[in-house]
Amino acid sequence: MLVKIEGIVIRARSFGESNQVVQVYSENLGKLSFVARGAKKTRSRFGALTQPFTIADFVCFSSGNGLPTLNQADLVHSHQAIRQDLLRTSYGAYWLDLVDHLFEEKEPNPGLYRFLKTAFNWLEQEKDPDILTRMVECKMMAAGGYRPILHACAHCGSEERRPVTFSIYQGGFLCDACKHIDSHSLPLSDTTIRILPVLVNLPIDRLGEITIKEETKQQLERVIRSFLMEHVGVRLKSWDILEQMRKVWMDSGEGSTT
């Protein structure tokens, strides 16, 4: 049976002397893997299409036993500019690592796929990668059923009382009357309290409409990363690599990533 999908390449690993097993995230079938025979050969027609971040139309043959075999592939977008930039490569690798760890094989989410396509386009166009990453993390968590409580106090449920802290353990904002129940809740500025729900709900094609100060970005990162690790149980090597790359980038005097 022939299966045609559009997908984003997550990774490719060697399989035998000249073959690769390619893992992609697709719109209609979710995450899946297939064998690209001869992809490691110098003149392979598949070699350039198995690079991370590449988006292509893949046609695979599946016999029902074992992994499908790639028969044909047509490039949609190579995202070569991302792969040529080590820092942005680190951001993109972290995003795809989240996909790999949060979702099972053949668990489709067309909305998430379309979101990721747009996110990679923005990353290639040098939009702020930190804000993009916060949006990707929020979208991934929501798709996986881990949406934080941001419309009301996570403890008393009040929508009228102004939130003042974020509780990782309660899973959302706490109002002034309830902040005492979690001594480790994170105090937030009014700006962070206002922007966090925006990041969770803002359509990614409207990213250019928001500008965020560095202090607020740091608070957002702390909240979202802490929530992600606590409720999803994810501590990815790709995140550590990204942190190292960001530090090298800043120490080199290249300036900020915005």
Tab-separated table of C-alpha atoms in Angstrom:
chain	number	residue	atom	x	y	z
A	1	MET	CA	0.000	0.000	0.000
A	2	LEU	CA	1.301	3.463	-0.930
A	3	VAL	CA	1.098	6.182	1.711
A	4	LYS	CA	1.607	9.871	0.830
A	5	ILE	CA	2.309	12.386	3.576
A	6	GLU	CA	3.722	15.864	4.017
A	7	GLY	CA	6.092	15.925	6.969
A	8	ILE	CA	8.846	17.740	8.851
A	9	VAL	CA	12.001	15.667	9.284
A	10	ILE	CA	12.797	15.187	12.968
A	11	ARG	CA	15.940	13.109	12.520
A	12	ALA	CA	17.591	10.436	10.388
A	13	ARG	CA	19.835	7.653	11.681
A	14	SER	CA	22.025	5.176	9.871
A	15	PHE	CA	20.513	1.817	8.990
A	16	GLY	CA	23.013	-0.532	7.434
A	17	GLU	CA	25.800	0.644	5.178
A	18	SER	CA	23.908	3.100	2.983
A	19	ASN	CA	20.358	3.394	4.315
A	20	GLN	CA	18.686	5.670	6.829
A	21	VAL	CA	15.673	5.408	9.105
A	22	VAL	CA	13.924	8.766	8.853
A	23	GLN	CA	11.527	10.038	11.488
A	24	VAL	CA	9.062	12.753	10.488
A	25	TYR	CA	6.129	14.589	12.007
A	26	SER	CA	3.249	14.731	9.556
A	27	GLU	CA	-0.059	16.558	9.357
A	28	ASN	CA	-2.382	13.588	8.954
A	29	LEU	CA	-0.502	10.657	10.502
A	30	GLY	CA	1.471	12.349	13.260
A	31	LYS	CA	4.933	11.006	14.041
A	32	LEU	CA	6.157	8.059	11.979
A	33	SER	CA	9.341	6.479	10.623
A	34	PHE	CA	10.345	4.927	7.314
A	35	VAL	CA	13.451	3.541	5.608
A	36	ALA	CA	15.178	5.652	2.942
A	37	ARG	CA	17.275	3.148	1.010
A	38	GLY	CA	20.576	4.458	-0.298
A	39	ALA	CA	20.059	7.861	1.337
A	40	LYS	CA	23.654	7.942	2.619
A	41	LYS	CA	25.125	7.529	-0.859
A	42	THR	CA	26.698	10.635	-2.369
A	43	ARG	CA	24.380	10.771	-5.373
A	44	SER	CA	21.241	9.663	-3.572
A	45	ARG	CA	18.057	11.446	-4.638
A	46	PHE	CA	16.895	11.257	-1.016
A	47	GLY	CA	20.003	12.544	0.763
A	48	ALA	CA	19.051	16.227	0.802
A	49	LEU	CA	15.479	15.409	1.796
A	50	THR	CA	16.324	13.627	5.040
A	51	GLN	CA	17.963	16.619	6.757
A	52	PRO	CA	16.364	17.896	9.999
A	53	PHE	CA	13.771	20.679	9.565
A	54	THR	CA	13.217	19.740	5.895
A	55	ILE	CA	9.561	19.698	4.847
A	56	ALA	CA	8.728	17.397	1.954
A	57	ASP	CA	6.012	15.292	0.381
A	58	PHE	CA	6.955	11.674	1.043
A	59	VAL	CA	5.515	8.648	-0.749
A	60	CYS	CA	6.163	5.378	1.077
A	61	PHE	CA	5.308	1.753	0.437
A	62	SER	CA	4.006	-0.191	3.415
A	63	SER	CA	3.562	-3.944	3.332
A	64	GLY	CA	2.096	-3.979	6.820
A	65	ASN	CA	5.199	-5.631	8.263
A	66	GLY	CA	8.147	-3.599	9.478
A	67	LEU	CA	8.903	-0.013	8.546
A	68	PRO	CA	7.568	1.496	5.315
A	69	THR	CA	10.069	2.153	2.521
A	70	LEU	CA	10.462	5.568	0.919
A	71	ASN	CA	9.672	5.477	-2.824
A	72	GLN	CA	9.549	9.159	-3.713
A	73	ALA	CA	10.091	12.562	-2.074
A	74	ASP	CA	9.450	16.088	-3.310
A	75	LEU	CA	10.860	19.100	-1.486
A	76	VAL	CA	8.443	21.629	-0.001
A	77	HIS	CA	10.907	23.695	2.054
A	78	SER	CA	14.507	22.860	2.964
A	79	HIS	CA	14.991	25.371	5.825
A	80	GLN	CA	18.671	25.323	4.937
A	81	ALA	CA	19.152	28.778	6.462
A	82	ILE	CA	18.293	27.341	9.882
A	83	ARG	CA	20.820	24.518	9.538
A	84	GLN	CA	23.509	27.035	8.565
A	85	ASP	CA	23.041	28.907	11.863
A	86	LEU	CA	24.180	26.870	14.879
A	87	LEU	CA	22.102	28.837	17.373
A	88	ARG	CA	18.863	28.578	15.413
A	89	THR	CA	19.626	24.929	14.697
A	90	SER	CA	19.710	24.413	18.474
A	91	TYR	CA	16.301	26.049	18.872
A	92	GLY	CA	14.783	23.958	16.084
A	93	ALA	CA	16.309	20.737	17.427
A	94	TYR	CA	14.773	21.428	20.837
A	95	TRP	CA	11.327	21.944	19.287
A	96	LEU	CA	11.506	18.654	17.409
A	97	ASP	CA	12.786	16.875	20.498
A	98	LEU	CA	9.650	18.040	22.301
A	99	VAL	CA	7.525	16.573	19.508
A	100	ASP	CA	9.382	13.278	19.771
A	101	HIS	CA	9.004	13.010	23.552
A	102	LEU	CA	5.466	14.335	24.002
A	103	PHE	CA	3.660	12.427	21.247
A	104	GLU	CA	3.421	8.773	20.333
A	105	GLU	CA	3.744	7.323	16.847
A	106	LYS	CA	0.709	7.881	14.591
A	107	GLU	CA	-0.935	10.389	16.941
A	108	PRO	CA	-1.973	13.119	14.471
A	109	ASN	CA	-2.657	16.723	15.376
A	110	PRO	CA	-3.109	18.740	12.163
A	111	GLY	CA	-3.344	22.046	14.029
A	112	LEU	CA	-0.040	21.452	15.791
A	113	TYR	CA	1.613	20.458	12.511
A	114	ARG	CA	0.490	23.663	10.791
A	115	PHE	CA	1.657	25.657	13.818
A	116	LEU	CA	5.124	24.064	13.602
A	117	LYS	CA	5.377	24.789	9.878
A	118	THR	CA	4.745	28.461	10.566
A	119	ALA	CA	7.107	28.456	13.553
A	120	PHE	CA	9.971	27.125	11.425
A	121	ASN	CA	9.250	29.741	8.768
A	122	TRP	CA	9.462	32.454	11.441
A	123	LEU	CA	12.665	30.938	12.832
A	124	GLU	CA	14.227	31.037	9.385
A	125	GLN	CA	13.139	34.670	8.986
A	126	GLU	CA	15.012	35.533	12.197
A	127	LYS	CA	12.060	36.338	14.405
A	128	ASP	CA	12.839	36.332	18.126
A	129	PRO	CA	13.687	32.649	18.774
A	130	ASP	CA	13.069	32.898	22.527
A	131	ILE	CA	9.489	34.111	22.104
A	132	LEU	CA	8.950	31.535	19.369
A	133	THR	CA	10.198	28.838	21.731
A	134	ARG	CA	7.847	29.913	24.521
A	135	MET	CA	4.944	29.749	22.052
A	136	VAL	CA	6.048	26.325	20.827
A	137	GLU	CA	6.314	25.026	24.397
A	138	CYS	CA	2.838	26.346	25.264
A	139	LYS	CA	1.313	24.860	22.116
A	140	MET	CA	2.986	21.500	22.727
A	141	MET	CA	1.795	21.357	26.338
A	142	ALA	CA	-1.761	22.260	25.360
A	143	ALA	CA	-1.767	19.614	22.630
A	144	GLY	CA	-0.520	17.073	25.162
A	145	GLY	CA	-3.225	18.017	27.686
A	146	TYR	CA	-1.042	20.110	30.002
A	147	ARG	CA	-2.538	23.589	29.603
A	148	PRO	CA	-1.788	25.860	32.619
A	149	ILE	CA	-4.675	27.589	34.430
A	150	LEU	CA	-4.435	31.234	33.402
A	151	HIS	CA	-8.040	32.450	33.323
A	152	ALA	CA	-8.586	32.193	37.091
A	153	CYS	CA	-6.861	31.414	40.378
A	154	ALA	CA	-5.736	27.783	40.227
A	155	HIS	CA	-6.715	27.274	43.906
A	156	CYS	CA	-9.954	29.164	44.596
A	157	GLY	CA	-11.154	29.561	41.017
A	158	SER	CA	-11.762	33.298	41.294
A	159	GLU	CA	-11.693	35.148	37.994
A	160	GLU	CA	-12.071	38.542	39.665
A	161	ARG	CA	-9.034	38.548	41.954
A	162	ARG	CA	-5.838	39.692	40.270
A	163	PRO	CA	-3.180	36.957	39.989
A	164	VAL	CA	0.151	37.731	41.639
A	165	THR	CA	2.180	34.506	41.458
A	166	PHE	CA	2.407	31.326	39.407
A	167	SER	CA	2.338	27.973	41.197
A	168	ILE	CA	4.076	25.131	39.396
A	169	TYR	CA	2.415	22.583	41.682
A	170	GLN	CA	-1.087	24.061	41.455
A	171	GLY	CA	-0.634	24.405	37.713
A	172	GLY	CA	-1.430	28.077	37.231
A	173	PHE	CA	-1.890	31.576	38.624
A	174	LEU	CA	-2.571	32.218	42.316
A	175	CYS	CA	-4.391	35.291	43.557
A	176	ASP	CA	-3.160	37.376	46.500
A	177	ALA	CA	-5.509	35.567	48.920
A	178	CYS	CA	-4.217	32.125	47.878
A	179	LYS	CA	-0.510	32.689	47.247
A	180	HIS	CA	0.296	31.487	50.769
A	181	ILE	CA	-0.651	27.883	49.924
A	182	ASP	CA	2.528	27.517	47.859
A	183	SER	CA	5.598	29.120	49.386
A	184	HIS	CA	7.536	28.220	46.233
A	185	SER	CA	5.173	29.962	43.825
A	186	LEU	CA	6.904	32.351	41.447
A	187	PRO	CA	6.215	36.092	41.854
A	188	LEU	CA	5.465	37.742	38.526
A	189	SER	CA	5.397	41.266	37.210
A	190	ASP	CA	2.129	42.716	35.940
A	191	THR	CA	3.556	42.571	32.418
A	192	THR	CA	4.352	38.846	32.663
A	193	ILE	CA	0.887	38.133	34.095
A	194	ARG	CA	-0.659	39.963	31.154
A	195	ILE	CA	1.537	38.432	28.429
A	196	LEU	CA	1.560	34.784	29.526
A	197	PRO	CA	-2.082	34.118	28.501
A	198	VAL	CA	-1.415	35.996	25.259
A	199	LEU	CA	1.464	33.666	24.379
A	200	VAL	CA	-0.695	30.621	25.070
A	201	ASN	CA	-3.567	31.812	22.874
A	202	LEU	CA	-2.002	34.114	20.264
A	203	PRO	CA	-2.100	32.772	16.681
A	204	ILE	CA	1.503	32.408	15.600
A	205	ASP	CA	0.963	34.437	12.424
A	206	ARG	CA	0.438	37.468	14.700
A	207	LEU	CA	3.837	37.073	16.384
A	208	GLY	CA	5.137	40.304	14.884
A	209	GLU	CA	2.551	42.285	16.827
A	210	ILE	CA	4.190	41.780	20.239
A	211	THR	CA	7.430	43.144	21.665
A	212	ILE	CA	8.693	41.833	25.007
A	213	LYS	CA	11.416	43.231	27.250
A	214	GLU	CA	14.310	40.999	28.290
A	215	GLU	CA	13.280	40.893	31.962
A	216	THR	CA	9.795	39.720	31.012
A	217	LYS	CA	11.216	37.109	28.630
A	218	GLN	CA	13.314	35.699	31.454
A	219	GLN	CA	10.284	35.416	33.745
A	220	LEU	CA	8.263	33.748	31.008
A	221	GLU	CA	11.032	31.253	30.376
A	222	ARG	CA	11.333	30.381	34.051
A	223	VAL	CA	7.582	29.835	34.448
A	224	ILE	CA	7.007	27.843	31.269
A	225	ARG	CA	10.146	25.719	31.565
A	226	SER	CA	9.424	24.899	35.229
A	227	PHE	CA	5.825	23.990	34.416
A	228	LEU	CA	6.948	21.832	31.506
A	229	MET	CA	9.457	19.864	33.555
A	230	GLU	CA	7.088	19.393	36.516
A	231	HIS	CA	3.953	18.307	34.670
A	232	VAL	CA	5.395	16.636	31.596
A	233	GLY	CA	8.505	15.194	33.222
A	234	VAL	CA	10.738	16.303	30.367
A	235	ARG	CA	14.418	17.165	30.770
A	236	LEU	CA	15.837	17.021	27.276
A	237	LYS	CA	19.480	16.934	26.268
A	238	SER	CA	18.580	19.269	23.406
A	239	TRP	CA	17.559	21.907	25.966
A	240	ASP	CA	20.962	21.672	27.666
A	241	ILE	CA	22.645	22.047	24.275
A	242	LEU	CA	20.498	25.082	23.496
A	243	GLU	CA	21.449	26.650	26.830
A	244	GLN	CA	25.133	26.102	26.072
A	245	MET	CA	24.768	27.620	22.601
A	246	ARG	CA	22.958	30.669	23.960
A	247	LYS	CA	25.710	31.215	26.506
A	248	VAL	CA	28.438	30.872	23.862
A	249	TRP	CA	26.549	33.274	21.613
A	250	MET	CA	26.213	35.915	24.335
A	251	ASP	CA	29.791	35.480	25.584
A	252	SER	CA	31.106	35.875	22.045
A	253	GLY	CA	29.750	39.418	21.938
A	254	GLU	CA	27.320	38.680	19.097
A	255	GLY	CA	24.563	40.319	21.081
A	256	SER	CA	21.063	39.091	21.796
A	257	THR	CA	19.110	36.525	19.789
A	258	THR	CA	16.399	39.036	18.914
